Amino acid sequence: MKRKFLALCAATAALMVGASAAQSATTLETVKARGKLICGVSLSTPGFAAADDKGRMQGFDADGCRSIAAAVFGDPDKVDFVLTNINTRFQALQSGEIDVLSRQTTATFSREASLGIDFGPTVFYDGQGLLVPKSLGVASARELTDAAICTLPGTTTSQNLTDFFRTVGGKFELVVFESPDENRAAFYSGRCEAISSDRSDLASIRAVANNPDDYVLLPETISKEPLAPAVRQNDSNWRDIVSWSVYMLMAAEEKGITQANVDEMAKSEDPEIQRMLGGADELGKMLGLDNKWGYNVIKGVGNYAEVFDRNLGEKTKLGMTRGPNTQWNAGGLLYAPPVR
């Protein structure tokens, strides 16, 4: 009996040690052992995350995932995309189902302070707006008194609308749908006079309509919506990797480094470019990555301007201008800390 008891104790102790070791593994260790990144994206938002006709995930957020995979593995394609519901996106991150959330998510105080997550840098400075049919004949959100407004649950949209209409002395009816497809379909069919979301999302909704010219984005921006990737708390190394993968895209644009010229720019005598591309100071070791991690990010996905232009820019269906997402030295808010 005593031997069985001791054996049981030993087995239990071994299981506890194994569980403790698994729990203590950093996200970077887990991702490297798995051999790929698991990245949470939206269900279907053209321009940000949507599968093309070959099944390949395309979009601004998807490229954000690829930049992290390139930093970790030297290969932007070592990533699996998990489609996350707007109501369960944070649970997917908290539970470890995904390694990073890259999903048009607004960084807010309450989310960072109460959900066990940390946000990385703002990748897109956005704000909530309203999209209406041109036939409605309104030129301002102030004219939407008593309008039915379509939106999704689990967002800050409702509170922002309430605050806005309280300020202008109007009322509205909120019509909530569970999925982006239902939300869009209800708006297109006339169930609502307006649809409200981040202006970037509204640009996507307008772009995929049968007749995009039938809809107009009203001029008001009624909130601040800094969109940022999110990671689990208490893993500062992983947060650094995600943050600096983003910063590398911004810094590359500032320095004029592109996907096409990165090999030539690696010969530059600019000391910061040398550090960015792995030619000096071995900064990669500080992150637990190869010293050419920055080179790999740029070679894999390009710089911030390239990512923006091919997914959201004026030559795409979304037709968006950079606006506040312009570099700081050109009057915008985009700013990467020094790479040193």
Short mmCIF file of C-alpha atoms in Angstrom, two decimals:
data_model
loop_
_atom_site.label_atom_id
_atom_site.label_comp_id
_atom_site.label_asym_id
_atom_site.label_seq_id
_atom_site.Cartn_x
_atom_site.Cartn_y
_atom_site.Cartn_z
CA MET A 1 0.00 0.00 0.00
CA LYS A 2 2.77 2.31 1.02
CA ARG A 3 4.57 1.71 -2.28
CA LYS A 4 1.38 2.46 -4.24
CA PHE A 5 0.86 5.62 -2.23
CA LEU A 6 4.45 6.77 -2.83
CA ALA A 7 4.14 5.96 -6.54
CA LEU A 8 0.90 7.94 -6.72
CA CYS A 9 2.56 10.88 -4.98
CA ALA A 10 5.49 10.74 -7.37
CA ALA A 11 3.18 10.64 -10.40
CA THR A 12 1.13 13.56 -9.06
CA ALA A 13 4.30 15.55 -8.41
CA ALA A 14 5.51 14.86 -11.94
CA LEU A 15 2.21 16.06 -13.38
CA MET A 16 2.37 19.21 -11.26
CA VAL A 17 5.94 19.91 -12.39
CA GLY A 18 4.91 19.36 -16.01
CA ALA A 19 1.92 21.66 -15.65
CA SER A 20 4.03 24.29 -13.95
CA ALA A 21 6.64 24.10 -16.70
CA ALA A 22 3.95 24.46 -19.35
CA GLN A 23 2.45 27.44 -17.57
CA SER A 24 5.85 29.08 -17.21
CA ALA A 25 6.66 28.76 -20.90
CA THR A 26 6.75 32.17 -22.52
CA THR A 27 4.63 32.90 -25.56
CA LEU A 28 7.77 33.10 -27.69
CA GLU A 29 8.85 29.63 -26.52
CA THR A 30 5.39 28.25 -27.21
CA VAL A 31 5.23 29.82 -30.67
CA LYS A 32 8.72 28.60 -31.60
CA ALA A 33 7.99 25.07 -30.38
CA ARG A 34 4.76 25.02 -32.39
CA GLY A 35 6.53 26.30 -35.49
CA LYS A 36 3.93 28.90 -36.36
CA LEU A 37 2.10 31.94 -35.01
CA ILE A 38 -1.64 31.79 -34.30
CA CYS A 39 -3.20 35.17 -34.95
CA GLY A 40 -6.78 36.25 -34.29
CA VAL A 41 -8.42 38.35 -37.01
CA SER A 42 -11.95 39.50 -37.86
CA LEU A 43 -14.52 37.25 -39.49
CA SER A 44 -14.62 39.06 -42.83
CA THR A 45 -13.62 42.68 -43.19
CA PRO A 46 -12.26 43.45 -46.67
CA GLY A 47 -9.18 45.64 -46.43
CA PHE A 48 -8.35 44.38 -42.93
CA ALA A 49 -8.86 40.60 -42.96
CA ALA A 50 -10.67 38.60 -45.62
CA ALA A 51 -9.79 35.54 -47.66
CA ASP A 52 -9.16 36.09 -51.37
CA ASP A 53 -10.44 33.80 -54.13
CA LYS A 54 -7.53 31.43 -53.45
CA GLY A 55 -8.31 31.23 -49.74
CA ARG A 56 -5.31 33.33 -48.70
CA MET A 57 -5.98 35.81 -45.92
CA GLN A 58 -5.43 39.37 -47.09
CA GLY A 59 -5.63 42.73 -45.35
CA PHE A 60 -4.00 45.30 -43.12
CA ASP A 61 -4.51 43.26 -39.93
CA ALA A 62 -3.43 40.06 -41.66
CA ASP A 63 -0.18 41.72 -42.74
CA GLY A 64 0.32 42.79 -39.14
CA CYS A 65 0.24 39.11 -38.20
CA ARG A 66 2.68 38.30 -40.97
CA SER A 67 5.13 40.93 -39.74
CA ILE A 68 5.27 39.15 -36.35
CA ALA A 69 5.74 35.76 -38.01
CA ALA A 70 8.55 37.21 -40.12
CA ALA A 71 10.23 38.62 -37.00
CA VAL A 72 10.05 35.28 -35.16
CA PHE A 73 10.63 32.79 -37.96
CA GLY A 74 12.06 34.81 -40.85
CA ASP A 75 9.00 33.66 -42.80
CA PRO A 76 5.81 35.78 -42.99
CA ASP A 77 3.74 32.75 -43.98
CA LYS A 78 4.33 30.80 -40.77
CA VAL A 79 1.02 31.97 -39.34
CA ASP A 80 -2.41 30.43 -38.93
CA PHE A 81 -5.35 32.83 -38.91
CA VAL A 82 -8.20 32.27 -36.47
CA LEU A 83 -11.46 34.06 -37.22
CA THR A 84 -12.63 35.66 -33.99
CA ASN A 85 -16.14 36.77 -33.12
CA ILE A 86 -16.45 40.32 -31.84
CA ASN A 87 -17.98 39.01 -28.58
CA THR A 88 -15.34 36.35 -27.91
CA ARG A 89 -12.15 37.90 -29.31
CA PHE A 90 -10.72 38.74 -25.87
CA GLN A 91 -11.58 35.29 -24.46
CA ALA A 92 -9.72 33.71 -27.38
CA LEU A 93 -6.64 35.67 -26.37
CA GLN A 94 -7.02 35.11 -22.63
CA SER A 95 -7.46 31.36 -23.05
CA GLY A 96 -4.35 30.95 -25.21
CA GLU A 97 -6.32 29.96 -28.30
CA ILE A 98 -4.44 32.71 -30.14
CA ASP A 99 -1.02 34.29 -29.54
CA VAL A 100 -1.99 37.80 -30.60
CA LEU A 101 -5.19 39.61 -31.51
CA SER A 102 -4.90 41.72 -34.66
CA ARG A 103 -8.50 42.65 -35.26
CA GLN A 104 -9.48 46.34 -35.61
CA THR A 105 -9.58 46.53 -31.82
CA THR A 106 -9.66 49.84 -29.96
CA ALA A 107 -7.23 50.22 -27.08
CA THR A 108 -9.16 51.54 -24.06
CA PHE A 109 -8.46 51.98 -20.36
CA SER A 110 -11.02 49.44 -19.15
CA ARG A 111 -9.96 46.77 -21.63
CA GLU A 112 -6.30 47.00 -20.68
CA ALA A 113 -6.95 47.37 -16.95
CA SER A 114 -9.58 44.65 -16.48
CA LEU A 115 -9.28 41.98 -19.19
CA GLY A 116 -5.78 40.66 -18.54
CA ILE A 117 -4.47 41.97 -21.86
CA ASP A 118 -1.88 44.49 -22.99
CA PHE A 119 -2.12 46.56 -26.14
CA GLY A 120 0.76 47.15 -28.49
CA PRO A 121 1.30 50.40 -30.41
CA THR A 122 -1.53 52.06 -32.29
CA VAL A 123 -1.38 50.74 -35.84
CA PHE A 124 -4.33 52.77 -37.14
CA TYR A 125 -5.73 56.02 -35.78
CA ASP A 126 -9.45 55.75 -36.35
CA GLY A 127 -12.72 57.22 -35.15
CA GLN A 128 -16.36 56.23 -35.18
CA GLY A 129 -18.57 57.54 -37.95
CA LEU A 130 -21.89 56.91 -39.66
CA LEU A 131 -22.65 55.65 -43.15
CA VAL A 132 -26.02 56.41 -44.77
CA PRO A 133 -27.72 55.84 -48.12
CA LYS A 134 -27.24 58.84 -50.37
CA SER A 135 -30.99 58.74 -51.02
CA LEU A 136 -31.64 59.65 -47.39
CA GLY A 137 -30.54 63.17 -48.26
CA VAL A 138 -28.69 63.98 -45.04
CA ALA A 139 -25.35 65.77 -44.91
CA SER A 140 -24.65 65.53 -41.18
CA ALA A 141 -25.10 63.04 -38.35
CA ARG A 142 -26.97 65.79 -36.52
CA GLU A 143 -29.83 65.25 -38.96
CA LEU A 144 -30.32 61.62 -37.91
CA THR A 145 -32.72 62.30 -35.05
CA ASP A 146 -34.93 59.24 -34.35
CA ALA A 147 -33.01 57.18 -36.92
CA ALA A 148 -32.56 53.43 -36.59
CA ILE A 149 -28.81 52.72 -36.55
CA CYS A 150 -27.32 49.28 -37.22
CA THR A 151 -24.30 48.12 -35.25
CA LEU A 152 -22.60 45.10 -33.66
CA PRO A 153 -22.54 44.02 -29.99
CA GLY A 154 -19.48 44.00 -27.73
CA THR A 155 -18.10 47.32 -28.97
CA THR A 156 -17.89 50.91 -27.76
CA THR A 157 -20.23 51.99 -30.57
CA SER A 158 -23.41 52.22 -28.49
CA GLN A 159 -21.87 54.37 -25.78
CA ASN A 160 -20.30 56.70 -28.33
CA LEU A 161 -23.63 57.14 -30.13
CA THR A 162 -25.41 57.81 -26.85
CA ASP A 163 -22.82 60.42 -25.89
CA PHE A 164 -23.01 62.08 -29.32
CA PHE A 165 -26.79 62.31 -29.55
CA ARG A 166 -27.05 63.48 -25.97
CA THR A 167 -24.65 66.29 -26.86
CA VAL A 168 -26.62 67.36 -29.95
CA GLY A 169 -30.01 66.85 -28.31
CA GLY A 170 -31.22 63.98 -30.48
CA LYS A 171 -32.48 60.41 -30.08
CA PHE A 172 -31.83 57.21 -31.97
CA GLU A 173 -32.82 53.55 -32.07
CA LEU A 174 -29.96 51.07 -31.85
CA VAL A 175 -30.46 47.87 -33.87
CA VAL A 176 -27.87 45.23 -32.91
CA PHE A 177 -26.86 42.24 -35.05
CA GLU A 178 -24.61 39.39 -33.99
CA SER A 179 -22.46 39.07 -37.10
CA PRO A 180 -20.86 41.53 -39.55
CA ASP A 181 -22.67 39.85 -42.46
CA GLU A 182 -26.08 40.28 -40.79
CA ASN A 183 -25.25 43.84 -39.87
CA ARG A 184 -24.29 44.77 -43.43
CA ALA A 185 -27.25 42.95 -44.96
CA ALA A 186 -29.70 44.76 -42.67
CA PHE A 187 -28.23 48.12 -43.61
CA TYR A 188 -28.19 47.40 -47.35
CA SER A 189 -31.82 46.23 -47.21
CA GLY A 190 -32.98 49.44 -45.53
CA ARG A 191 -33.66 47.97 -42.09
CA CYS A 192 -31.66 50.90 -40.68
CA GLU A 193 -31.27 54.47 -41.88
CA ALA A 194 -27.60 54.40 -40.88
CA ILE A 195 -24.84 52.06 -39.83
CA SER A 196 -22.19 53.07 -37.31
CA SER A 197 -18.71 51.71 -36.69
CA ASP A 198 -15.10 52.82 -37.02
CA ARG A 199 -14.68 54.88 -40.19
CA SER A 200 -12.23 52.32 -41.55
CA ASP A 201 -14.86 49.60 -41.10
CA LEU A 202 -17.49 51.78 -42.78
CA ALA A 203 -15.17 52.24 -45.74
CA SER A 204 -15.03 48.45 -46.00
CA ILE A 205 -18.83 48.14 -45.72
CA ARG A 206 -19.30 50.73 -48.46
CA ALA A 207 -16.67 49.10 -50.70
CA VAL A 208 -18.40 45.70 -50.75
CA ALA A 209 -21.89 47.08 -51.43
CA ASN A 210 -23.40 46.30 -54.84
CA ASN A 211 -23.41 50.02 -55.61
CA PRO A 212 -20.86 51.79 -53.38
CA ASP A 213 -21.74 55.19 -54.85
CA ASP A 214 -25.22 54.84 -53.33
CA TYR A 215 -23.76 55.40 -49.86
CA VAL A 216 -22.07 58.36 -48.20
CA LEU A 217 -19.86 58.55 -45.13
CA LEU A 218 -21.00 61.49 -43.03
CA PRO A 219 -18.33 64.02 -42.02
CA GLU A 220 -18.53 63.68 -38.24
CA THR A 221 -15.99 61.60 -36.34
CA ILE A 222 -17.66 61.09 -32.97
CA SER A 223 -14.92 59.28 -31.04
CA LYS A 224 -11.25 58.37 -30.86
CA GLU A 225 -10.57 54.77 -31.85
CA PRO A 226 -6.85 53.91 -31.69
CA LEU A 227 -6.66 50.41 -33.18
CA ALA A 228 -3.89 48.22 -31.78
CA PRO A 229 -2.84 44.57 -31.53
CA ALA A 230 -3.32 42.91 -28.15
CA VAL A 231 -1.43 40.23 -26.22
CA ARG A 232 -1.84 38.55 -22.84
CA GLN A 233 -0.47 40.38 -19.81
CA ASN A 234 2.64 39.31 -17.88
CA ASP A 235 4.79 38.44 -20.88
CA SER A 236 6.79 41.57 -21.56
CA ASN A 237 9.12 39.88 -24.04
CA TRP A 238 6.23 38.86 -26.29
CA ARG A 239 4.69 42.31 -26.00
CA ASP A 240 8.06 43.78 -27.04
CA ILE A 241 8.22 41.48 -30.08
CA VAL A 242 4.72 42.41 -31.22
CA SER A 243 5.30 46.12 -30.56
CA TRP A 244 8.63 46.33 -32.32
CA SER A 245 7.39 44.34 -35.31
CA VAL A 246 4.85 47.16 -35.72
CA TYR A 247 7.42 49.88 -35.06
CA MET A 248 9.75 48.34 -37.64
CA LEU A 249 7.12 48.91 -40.35
CA MET A 250 6.83 52.56 -39.33
CA ALA A 251 10.58 53.11 -38.97
CA ALA A 252 11.21 51.51 -42.37
CA GLU A 253 8.85 53.98 -44.05
CA GLU A 254 10.54 56.89 -42.29
CA LYS A 255 13.95 55.68 -43.45
CA GLY A 256 12.81 54.97 -47.01
CA ILE A 257 13.35 51.22 -46.72
CA THR A 258 10.97 49.15 -48.84
CA GLN A 259 10.40 45.50 -49.59
CA ALA A 260 12.11 46.04 -52.94
CA ASN A 261 15.19 47.98 -51.78
CA VAL A 262 15.86 46.42 -48.36
CA ASP A 263 18.85 44.43 -49.64
CA GLU A 264 20.45 47.56 -51.08
CA MET A 265 19.61 49.57 -47.95
CA ALA A 266 21.41 46.95 -45.85
CA LYS A 267 24.61 48.47 -47.25
CA SER A 268 23.69 51.93 -45.93
CA GLU A 269 26.13 53.73 -43.67
CA ASP A 270 23.25 55.15 -41.62
CA PRO A 271 23.87 53.65 -38.15
CA GLU A 272 20.15 53.33 -37.35
CA ILE A 273 19.47 51.49 -40.60
CA GLN A 274 22.35 49.18 -39.77
CA ARG A 275 20.77 48.43 -36.39
CA MET A 276 17.32 47.95 -37.96
CA LEU A 277 18.56 45.49 -40.57
CA GLY A 278 20.91 43.52 -38.33
CA GLY A 279 24.22 44.95 -39.48
CA ALA A 280 25.20 46.31 -36.07
CA ASP A 281 24.65 45.99 -32.31
CA GLU A 282 22.87 42.59 -32.25
CA LEU A 283 19.55 44.02 -31.06
CA GLY A 284 17.78 40.79 -31.98
CA LYS A 285 19.28 39.01 -28.98
CA MET A 286 17.44 41.40 -26.68
CA LEU A 287 14.16 40.02 -28.03
CA GLY A 288 15.26 36.40 -28.31
CA LEU A 289 15.21 36.68 -32.11
CA ASP A 290 17.63 36.44 -34.98
CA ASN A 291 19.61 39.63 -35.43
CA LYS A 292 18.08 40.10 -38.90
CA TRP A 293 14.53 40.10 -37.53
CA GLY A 294 13.94 43.68 -38.73
CA TYR A 295 15.23 42.85 -42.20
CA ASN A 296 12.91 39.84 -42.25
CA VAL A 297 9.88 41.96 -41.32
CA ILE A 298 10.51 44.44 -44.13
CA LYS A 299 11.47 41.78 -46.68
CA GLY A 300 8.38 39.81 -45.75
CA VAL A 301 5.66 42.49 -45.77
CA GLY A 302 7.23 45.85 -46.71
CA ASN A 303 7.00 49.08 -44.75
CA TYR A 304 3.92 50.73 -43.23
CA ALA A 305 3.10 52.69 -46.39
CA GLU A 306 3.26 49.56 -48.52
CA VAL A 307 0.97 47.67 -46.14
CA PHE A 308 -1.49 50.59 -46.02
CA ASP A 309 -1.49 51.27 -49.75
CA ARG A 310 -2.07 47.72 -50.93
CA ASN A 311 -4.88 47.02 -48.45
CA LEU A 312 -6.61 50.34 -47.72
CA GLY A 313 -5.14 53.02 -49.96
CA GLU A 314 -6.62 55.24 -52.62
CA LYS A 315 -6.06 52.68 -55.39
CA THR A 316 -8.01 49.97 -53.53
CA LYS A 317 -11.79 49.54 -53.29
CA LEU A 318 -11.71 51.20 -49.86
CA GLY A 319 -10.01 54.29 -51.33
CA MET A 320 -8.75 55.57 -47.98
CA THR A 321 -6.27 58.41 -47.51
CA ARG A 322 -3.61 58.25 -44.83
CA GLY A 323 -5.06 61.11 -42.75
CA PRO A 324 -3.69 60.92 -39.18
CA ASN A 325 -1.88 57.71 -40.14
CA THR A 326 0.73 59.81 -41.92
CA GLN A 327 4.30 59.91 -40.61
CA TRP A 328 4.95 62.38 -37.78
CA ASN A 329 7.40 64.38 -39.92
CA ALA A 330 4.66 64.91 -42.53
CA GLY A 331 2.02 66.16 -40.10
CA GLY A 332 0.56 62.82 -38.99
CA LEU A 333 0.57 60.79 -35.77
CA LEU A 334 2.65 57.82 -36.91
CA TYR A 335 5.80 57.73 -34.80
CA ALA A 336 8.27 54.93 -34.10
CA PRO A 337 10.72 55.20 -31.18
CA PRO A 338 14.43 55.21 -32.10
CA VAL A 339 15.95 51.83 -32.93
CA ARG A 340 18.98 52.00 -30.67
#
